[in-house]
N, CA and C of each residue as an Amber inpcrd file, in Angstrom:
protein
   465
   0.8550000  -1.1630000   0.0000000   0.0000000   0.0000000   0.0000000
   0.9070000   1.2330000   0.0000000   0.5710000   2.2360000  -0.7700000
   1.4080000   3.4280000  -0.8610000   1.3050000   4.2610000   0.4070000
   2.2950000   5.1520000   0.6020000   2.2650000   6.0070000   1.7920000
   1.0600000   6.9440000   1.7460000   0.6260000   7.3240000   0.5470000
  -0.5560000   8.1770000   0.4140000  -1.8040000   7.4330000   0.8910000
  -1.9030000   6.1540000   0.5400000  -3.0390000   5.3480000   0.9990000
  -3.0240000   5.1990000   2.5090000  -1.8260000   4.9870000   3.0850000
  -1.7090000   4.8540000   4.5440000  -2.1170000   6.1430000   5.2400000
  -1.6920000   7.2890000   4.7140000  -2.0570000   8.5750000   5.3020000
  -3.5670000   8.7700000   5.2250000  -4.1500000   8.3780000   4.0820000
  -5.5890000   8.4860000   3.8950000  -6.3190000   7.6430000   4.9320000
  -5.8530000   6.4170000   5.1370000  -6.4830000   5.5350000   6.1160000
  -6.3870000   6.0930000   7.5290000  -5.2450000   6.6550000   7.8840000
  -5.0640000   7.1350000   9.2510000  -5.9600000   8.3260000   9.5740000
  -6.4470000   9.0190000   8.5690000  -7.3190000  10.1640000   8.8030000
  -8.7830000   9.7760000   8.9790000  -9.1380000   8.5720000   8.6550000
 -10.5200000   8.1310000   8.8260000 -10.8040000   7.8650000  10.2770000
 -12.0370000   8.1220000  10.6780000 -12.4090000   7.9390000  12.0840000
 -12.9470000   6.5490000  12.3690000 -13.6830000   6.0130000  11.4690000
 -14.3960000   4.7640000  11.7210000 -13.5390000   3.5510000  11.3900000
 -13.4540000   2.6420000  12.3550000 -12.7400000   1.3880000  12.1320000
 -13.3880000   0.6140000  10.9840000 -14.7030000   0.6340000  10.9210000
 -15.4240000  -0.0680000   9.8630000 -15.0740000   0.5090000   8.4970000
 -14.9340000   1.8410000   8.4160000 -14.5500000   2.4700000   7.1560000
 -13.1420000   2.0460000   6.7500000 -12.2520000   1.9440000   7.7310000
 -10.8870000   1.5000000   7.4340000 -10.8900000   0.0800000   6.9010000
 -11.6810000  -0.7810000   7.5360000 -11.7510000  -2.1760000   7.0890000
 -12.3370000  -2.2450000   5.6840000 -13.4090000  -1.4970000   5.4510000
 -14.0340000  -1.5120000   4.1300000 -13.0490000  -1.0430000   3.0630000
 -12.2990000   0.0050000   3.3610000 -11.3160000   0.5150000   2.4070000
 -10.1870000  -0.4920000   2.2150000  -9.6940000  -1.0610000   3.3170000
  -8.6070000  -2.0350000   3.2370000  -9.0290000  -3.2520000   2.4300000
 -10.2970000  -3.6510000   2.5470000 -10.7800000  -4.7970000   1.7910000
 -10.7580000  -4.5340000   0.2960000 -10.9880000  -3.2910000  -0.1020000
 -10.9270000  -2.9860000  -1.5320000  -9.4980000  -3.0660000  -2.0360000
  -8.5180000  -2.9070000  -1.1210000  -7.1090000  -2.9650000  -1.4870000
  -6.5300000  -4.3690000  -1.2380000  -7.2750000  -5.2250000  -0.5620000
  -6.7610000  -6.5220000  -0.1370000  -6.8780000  -7.5610000  -1.2470000
  -6.0270000  -8.5670000  -1.1420000  -6.0850000  -9.6900000  -2.0710000
  -7.3110000 -10.5370000  -1.7370000  -7.7040000 -11.4210000  -2.6390000
  -8.8540000 -12.2930000  -2.3410000  -8.6480000 -13.1260000  -1.0660000
  -7.4250000 -13.6040000  -0.8170000  -7.1520000 -14.3820000   0.3980000
  -7.3280000 -13.5190000   1.6470000  -6.8640000 -12.2730000   1.5990000
  -7.0210000 -11.3640000   2.7380000  -8.4970000 -11.0510000   2.9650000
  -9.2370000 -10.8610000   1.8760000 -10.6680000 -10.5990000   2.0000000
 -11.3860000 -11.8000000   2.6060000 -10.9900000 -12.9860000   2.1820000
 -11.5840000 -14.2110000   2.7210000 -11.2870000 -14.3440000   4.2180000
 -10.0530000 -14.0370000   4.6100000  -9.6770000 -14.1100000   6.0250000
 -10.4580000 -13.0880000   6.8400000 -10.5710000 -11.8830000   6.3350000
 -11.3240000 -10.8300000   7.0310000 -12.7860000 -11.2130000   7.1870000
 -13.3520000 -11.7830000   6.1470000 -14.7490000 -12.2100000   6.1990000
 -14.9330000 -13.3220000   7.2260000 -14.0020000 -14.2490000   7.2890000
 -14.0470000 -15.3250000   8.2810000 -14.0320000 -14.7490000   9.6970000
 -13.1140000 -13.8120000   9.9450000 -13.0240000 -13.1900000  11.2670000
 -14.3040000 -12.4480000  11.6170000 -14.8800000 -11.7530000  10.6400000
 -16.1000000 -10.9900000  10.8730000 -17.2770000 -11.9180000  11.1490000
 -17.4460000 -12.9380000  10.3240000 -18.5840000 -13.8490000  10.4860000
 -18.5420000 -14.5940000  11.8140000 -17.3640000 -14.9330000  12.2550000
 -17.2220000 -15.7100000  13.4810000 -16.9430000 -14.8470000  14.7100000
 -16.9680000 -13.5440000  14.5260000 -16.7980000 -12.5740000  15.6140000
 -15.5220000 -12.8230000  16.4260000 -14.4730000 -13.2070000  15.7290000
 -13.2050000 -13.5270000  16.3910000 -12.5880000 -12.2810000  17.0190000
 -12.6210000 -11.1530000  16.3200000 -12.0170000  -9.9360000  16.8690000
 -12.7610000  -9.4590000  18.1120000 -14.0930000  -9.5770000  18.1030000
 -14.8720000  -9.2000000  19.2760000 -14.5340000 -10.1060000  20.4650000
 -14.3720000 -11.3960000  20.1790000 -14.0050000 -12.3420000  21.2240000
 -12.6490000 -11.9810000  21.8170000 -11.6810000 -11.6790000  20.9610000
 -10.3470000 -11.3190000  21.4460000 -10.3870000 -10.0080000  22.2490000
 -11.1670000  -9.0430000  21.7840000 -11.3160000  -7.7800000  22.5250000
 -11.9060000  -8.0370000  23.9060000 -12.9420000  -8.8660000  23.9550000
 -13.6060000  -9.1870000  25.2190000 -12.6380000  -9.8860000  26.1710000
 -11.9330000 -10.8920000  25.6760000 -10.9840000 -11.6250000  26.5130000
  -9.8500000 -10.7250000  27.0030000  -9.3540000  -9.8640000  26.1170000
  -8.2750000  -8.9470000  26.5020000  -8.7480000  -7.9760000  27.5760000
  -9.9650000  -7.4660000  27.4280000 -10.5130000  -6.5550000  28.4360000
 -10.6430000  -7.2420000  29.7870000 -11.1670000  -8.4640000  29.7800000
 -11.3000000  -9.2170000  31.0280000  -9.9320000  -9.4760000  31.6590000
  -8.9690000  -9.8160000  30.8300000  -7.6150000 -10.0960000  31.3130000
  -6.9930000  -8.8630000  31.9550000  -7.1220000  -7.7260000  31.2930000
  -6.5340000  -6.4990000  31.8260000  -7.2720000  -5.9920000  33.0640000
  -8.5650000  -6.2130000  33.1190000  -9.3390000  -5.7850000  34.2750000
  -8.9790000  -6.6140000  35.5150000  -8.9310000  -7.9230000  35.3410000
  -8.6830000  -8.8190000  36.4790000  -7.2050000  -9.0230000  36.7870000
  -6.3510000  -8.9130000  35.7770000  -4.8940000  -9.1030000  35.9180000
  -4.5470000 -10.3280000  36.7750000  -4.9650000 -11.5010000  36.3300000
  -4.7160000 -12.7100000  37.1220000  -3.2320000 -13.0900000  37.1350000
  -2.8520000 -13.8350000  38.1560000  -1.4690000 -14.3070000  38.2730000
  -1.1370000 -15.3030000  37.1660000  -2.1530000 -16.0710000  36.7560000
  -1.9540000 -17.1010000  35.7370000  -2.8610000 -16.7730000  34.5440000
  -2.4070000 -15.9110000  33.6340000  -3.2600000 -15.4390000  32.5420000
  -3.7690000 -16.5420000  31.6070000  -2.9460000 -17.5240000  31.3180000
  -3.4030000 -18.5870000  30.4160000  -4.5600000 -19.3720000  31.0260000
  -4.4270000 -19.7240000  32.2940000  -5.5080000 -20.4460000  32.9610000
  -6.7650000 -19.5900000  33.0420000  -6.5780000 -18.2990000  33.2970000
  -7.7060000 -17.3720000  33.3510000  -8.4320000 -17.3460000  32.0040000
  -7.6830000 -17.2360000  30.9110000  -8.2870000 -17.1830000  29.5790000
  -9.0210000 -18.4900000  29.2600000  -8.4210000 -19.6040000  29.6210000
  -9.0820000 -20.8970000  29.4090000 -10.3830000 -20.9420000  30.2000000
 -10.3420000 -20.4820000  31.4440000 -11.5320000 -20.4450000  32.2850000
 -12.6150000 -19.5600000  31.6680000 -12.2230000 -18.4080000  31.1410000
 -13.1920000 -17.5060000  30.5200000 -13.8120000 -18.1410000  29.2780000
 -13.0000000 -18.8350000  28.4900000 -13.5290000 -19.5130000  27.3070000
 -14.5060000 -20.6260000  27.7080000 -14.1850000 -21.3290000  28.7850000
 -15.1090000 -22.3610000  29.2790000 -16.4160000 -21.7320000  29.7610000
 -16.3140000 -20.5920000  30.4460000 -17.5250000 -19.8880000  30.8990000
 -18.3560000 -19.4200000  29.7080000 -17.6880000 -18.9260000  28.6640000
 -18.4090000 -18.5100000  27.4590000 -19.1370000 -19.6850000  26.8290000
 -18.4640000 -20.8170000  26.7860000 -19.0750000 -22.0080000  26.1980000
 -20.3040000 -22.4270000  26.9970000 -20.1800000 -22.4750000  28.3120000
 -21.3120000 -22.8450000  29.1720000 -22.4460000 -21.8280000  29.0400000
 -22.0920000 -20.5470000  29.0330000 -23.1080000 -19.5030000  28.9070000
 -23.8490000 -19.6260000  27.5810000 -23.1270000 -19.9620000  26.5560000
 -23.7470000 -20.1090000  25.2450000 -24.7140000 -21.2880000  25.2380000
 -24.2980000 -22.3890000  25.8390000 -25.1370000 -23.5960000  25.8520000
 -26.3540000 -23.4530000  26.7560000 -26.2170000 -22.7130000  27.8500000
 -27.2990000 -22.6040000  28.8400000 -28.0360000 -21.2730000  28.7880000
 -27.5600000 -20.3470000  27.9620000 -28.1040000 -18.9920000  27.8750000
 -28.0810000 -18.3080000  29.2440000 -27.0190000 -18.5680000  29.9870000
 -26.8230000 -17.9420000  31.2950000 -25.9330000 -16.7150000  31.1260000
 -25.4800000 -16.1470000  32.2400000 -24.6600000 -14.9490000  32.2020000
 -23.3190000 -15.1970000  31.5280000 -22.9850000 -14.3210000  30.5970000
 -21.6970000 -14.3560000  29.9280000 -20.6900000 -13.6100000  30.7880000
 -19.4180000 -14.0070000  30.7250000 -18.4000000 -13.2410000  31.4540000
 -18.4240000 -11.7820000  30.9840000 -18.4390000 -10.8790000  31.9240000
 -18.5920000  -9.4630000  31.5990000 -17.8860000  -8.6190000  32.6550000
 -17.4320000  -7.4500000  32.2510000 -16.7540000  -6.5460000  33.1720000
 -17.7150000  -5.8320000  34.1140000 -18.9800000  -5.7480000  33.7400000
 -19.9300000  -4.9370000  34.4870000 -20.8950000  -5.7860000  35.2920000
 -21.0630000  -5.4390000  36.5640000 -22.0360000  -6.1230000  37.4110000
 -23.0760000  -5.1100000  37.8850000 -23.9620000  -5.5480000  38.7810000
 -25.0390000  -4.6820000  39.2940000 -24.5170000  -3.3670000  39.8650000
 -23.4580000  -3.4500000  40.6640000 -22.9360000  -2.2280000  41.2990000
 -22.3810000  -1.2630000  40.2640000 -21.7560000  -1.8050000  39.2000000
 -21.2700000  -0.9320000  38.1350000 -22.4280000  -0.2130000  37.4400000
 -23.5000000  -0.9540000  37.1780000 -24.6530000  -0.3490000  36.5060000
 -25.3070000   0.6980000  37.3900000 -25.3980000   0.4280000  38.7030000
 -25.9240000   1.4230000  39.6400000 -25.0410000   2.6720000  39.6410000
 -23.7420000   2.4730000  39.6090000 -22.8150000   3.6080000  39.6050000
 -22.9600000   4.4460000  38.3480000 -23.0590000   3.7770000  37.2070000
 -23.2290000   4.5050000  35.9420000 -24.5250000   5.3040000  35.9780000
 -25.6110000   4.6800000  36.4460000 -26.8830000   5.3970000  36.5240000
 -26.7490000   6.5960000  37.4600000 -26.0840000   6.4010000  38.5970000
 -25.8880000   7.4880000  39.5490000 -25.1150000   8.6550000  38.9630000
 -24.1250000   8.3500000  38.1460000 -23.3550000   9.4090000  37.4750000
 -24.2450000  10.1700000  36.4960000 -25.1010000   9.4380000  35.7970000
 -25.9920000  10.0650000  34.8160000 -27.1490000  10.8120000  35.4730000
 -27.4470000  10.4700000  36.7250000 -28.5540000  11.0930000  37.4700000
 -28.0110000  11.6960000  38.7680000 -27.1390000  12.7190000  38.6720000
 -26.5100000  13.2550000  39.8750000 -27.4890000  13.9400000  40.8400000
 -28.6390000  14.3780000  40.3510000 -29.6190000  15.0440000  41.2060000
 -30.5490000  14.0440000  41.8950000 -30.4030000  12.7610000  41.5590000
 -31.2180000  11.7310000  42.1900000 -32.6820000  11.7850000  41.8090000
 -32.9820000  12.1840000  40.5880000 -34.3670000  12.2840000  40.1360000
 -35.0080000  10.9170000  39.9100000 -34.1630000   9.8980000  39.7310000
 -34.6970000   8.5530000  39.5100000 -34.8720000   8.1970000  38.0540000
 -34.4360000   9.0820000  37.1630000 -34.5270000   8.7920000  35.7340000
 -33.4220000   9.5340000  34.9870000 -33.1590000   9.0420000  33.7600000
 -32.2340000   9.7160000  32.8490000 -32.9530000   9.9100000  31.5280000
 -32.3790000  10.7170000  30.6560000 -33.0080000  10.9690000  29.3600000
 -32.6160000   9.8860000  28.3560000 -33.3650000   9.8410000  27.2680000
 -33.0690000   8.8960000  26.1990000 -31.6670000   9.1440000  25.6460000
 -31.2760000  10.4100000  25.4940000 -29.9460000  10.7400000  24.9740000
 -28.8480000  10.2330000  25.9170000 -29.0510000  10.4040000  27.2250000
 -28.0770000   9.8960000  28.2020000 -27.9830000   8.3710000  28.1120000
 -29.1190000   7.7340000  27.9460000 -29.1720000   6.2880000  27.8270000
 -28.3750000   5.8100000  26.6070000 -28.5890000   6.4700000  25.4820000
 -27.8820000   6.0980000  24.2530000 -26.3720000   6.2510000  24.4350000
 -25.9460000   7.3290000  25.0670000 -24.5150000   7.5310000  25.3060000
 -23.9630000   6.5100000  26.2860000 -24.7640000   6.1360000  27.2810000
 -24.3340000   5.1160000  28.2420000 -24.1020000   3.7840000  27.5350000
 -24.9780000   3.4450000  26.6030000 -24.7970000   2.2110000  25.8460000
 -23.4570000   2.2150000  25.1170000 -23.1600000   3.3050000  24.4380000
 -21.8960000   3.4010000  23.7010000 -20.7090000   3.3150000  24.6590000
 -20.8110000   4.0300000  25.7770000 -19.7240000   4.0430000  26.7580000
 -19.4770000   2.6530000  27.3320000 -20.5410000   1.8870000  27.5030000
 -20.4180000   0.5490000  28.0780000 -20.0210000  -0.4910000  27.0260000
 -19.7670000  -0.0390000  25.8050000 -19.2780000  -0.9490000  24.7710000
 -20.3420000  -1.6410000  23.9580000 -21.5730000  -1.1630000  24.0310000
 -22.6560000  -1.7630000  23.2520000 -22.6870000  -1.0890000  21.8850000
 -22.6250000  -1.8920000  20.8470000 -22.6970000  -1.3660000  19.4860000
 -24.1360000  -0.9340000  19.2220000 -24.3410000   0.3540000  19.0310000
 -25.6960000   0.8790000  18.8330000 -26.0880000   0.9280000  17.3580000
 -25.1790000   0.5070000  16.4870000 -25.4940000   0.4740000  15.0680000
 -26.6630000  -0.4670000  14.8450000 -27.6720000   0.0250000  14.1950000
 -28.8310000  -0.8070000  13.8940000 -29.8660000  -0.8660000  15.0030000
 -29.5640000  -0.2980000  16.1730000 -30.5570000  -0.2740000  17.2480000
 -31.5290000   0.8740000  16.9970000 -32.7940000   0.6130000  17.1860000
 -33.8050000   1.6460000  17.0350000 -34.2080000   2.1420000  18.4220000
 -34.2440000   3.4490000  18.5710000 -34.6300000   4.0420000  19.8500000
 -35.9790000   4.7470000  19.7450000 -36.6920000   4.4910000  18.6530000
 -37.9900000   5.1340000  18.4510000 -38.9870000   4.7460000  19.5360000
 -38.9590000   3.4830000  19.9590000 -39.9040000   3.0030000  20.9680000
 -39.4250000   3.2430000  22.3920000 -38.2170000   3.7970000  22.5370000
 -37.6570000   4.0560000  23.8640000 -38.3240000   5.2930000  24.4550000
 -38.7140000   5.1900000  25.7080000 -39.3500000   6.3260000  26.3880000
 -38.3700000   7.4960000  26.4710000 -38.8950000   8.6890000  26.6420000
 -38.0390000   9.8800000  26.7420000 -37.2300000   9.8900000  28.0330000
 -37.7580000   9.2340000  29.0750000 -37.0050000   9.0800000  30.3210000
 -36.9540000   7.5960000  30.6850000 -35.8270000   7.2000000  31.2770000
 -35.6060000   5.8030000  31.6430000 -35.2930000   5.7430000  33.1270000
 -36.0260000   4.9020000  33.8820000 -35.7640000   4.7890000  35.3140000
 -34.6080000   3.8140000  35.5570000 -34.1480000   3.7490000  36.8000000
 -32.9840000   2.9260000  37.1650000 -33.1790000   1.4540000  36.7980000
 -34.3140000   0.8760000  37.1740000 -34.5230000  -0.5600000  36.9370000
 -34.5800000  -0.8900000  35.4460000 -35.2720000  -0.0570000  34.6850000
 -35.3370000  -0.2610000  33.2350000 -33.9450000  -0.1330000  32.6370000
 -33.2130000   0.8780000  33.0780000 -31.8390000   1.1010000  32.6180000
 -30.9810000  -0.1340000  32.8740000 -31.0160000  -0.6260000  34.1040000
 -30.1760000  -1.7630000  34.4800000 -30.5660000  -3.0270000  33.7090000
 -31.8570000  -3.3160000  33.6370000 -32.2930000  -4.5310000  32.9590000
 -31.9650000  -4.4820000  31.4720000 -32.2710000  -3.3550000  30.8430000
 -32.0170000  -3.2300000  29.4070000 -30.5220000  -3.2760000  29.1120000
 -29.7410000  -2.5850000  29.9350000 -28.2960000  -2.5800000  29.7280000
 -27.7120000  -3.9680000  29.9530000 -28.2010000  -4.6840000  30.9690000
 -27.7290000  -6.0610000  31.1960000 -28.0170000  -6.9350000  29.9780000
 -29.2130000  -6.7970000  29.4200000 -29.5730000  -7.5860000  28.2320000
 -28.6640000  -7.2530000  27.0510000 -28.4260000  -5.9680000  26.8550000
 -27.5890000  -5.5520000  25.7250000 -26.1130000  -5.9280000  25.9410000
 -25.6450000  -5.8170000  27.1720000 -24.2620000  -6.2170000  27.4680000
 -24.1290000  -7.7270000  27.3080000 -25.1300000  -8.4610000  27.7240000
 -25.1080000  -9.9190000  27.5740000 -24.9960000 -10.2660000  26.0990000
 -25.7910000  -9.6040000  25.2780000 -25.7390000  -9.8520000  23.8330000
 -24.3670000  -9.4650000  23.2730000 -23.8340000  -8.3390000  23.7200000
 -22.5180000  -7.8990000  23.2400000 -21.4130000  -8.8270000  23.7280000
 -21.6050000  -9.4230000  24.8970000 -20.5900000 -10.3270000  25.4550000
 -20.6350000 -11.7060000  24.8090000 -21.7270000 -12.0180000  24.1580000
 -21.8380000 -13.3090000  23.4700000 -21.0970000 -13.1870000  22.1450000
 -19.7670000 -13.1790000  22.2530000 -18.9340000 -12.7680000  21.1330000
 -18.5520000 -13.8550000  20.1560000 -19.2030000 -14.9860000  20.1930000
 -18.8830000 -15.9850000  19.2020000 -20.1440000 -16.6820000  18.7400000
 -20.0600000 -17.2940000  17.5740000 -21.2140000 -17.9830000  17.0010000
 -21.4820000 -19.2850000  17.7190000
């Protein structure tokens, strides 16, 4: 790839745009590999595992990663909780930050930003049916559901 192409890529903001552009420049084998990674959500899985590893910083990282993969497998088979960085107290804290006056609700815009901040991909999500204000319990339940879906990083 020429230095001009590299400079062009570095100025783009969206990772997806970079991938789309790189795919037009990639060989058929590279495109096939990228498609495989995308379809099987391998990059999302690696991001999730890396985040968990850095958050917990276990003494035995390999065993920790194996344990997390086993938990993901069990969660997938049983539709139980996926390994995730956020628990109830984290969600309460986030809501508290968004509602510093203690009104008991946040706005739809705050909710949308909270989703992005918590790592939920909002692309394709419709907020038309979302109420203008969201209370703590609705916030926590909906965010848990969306984080669970985002944490289910493999097919």
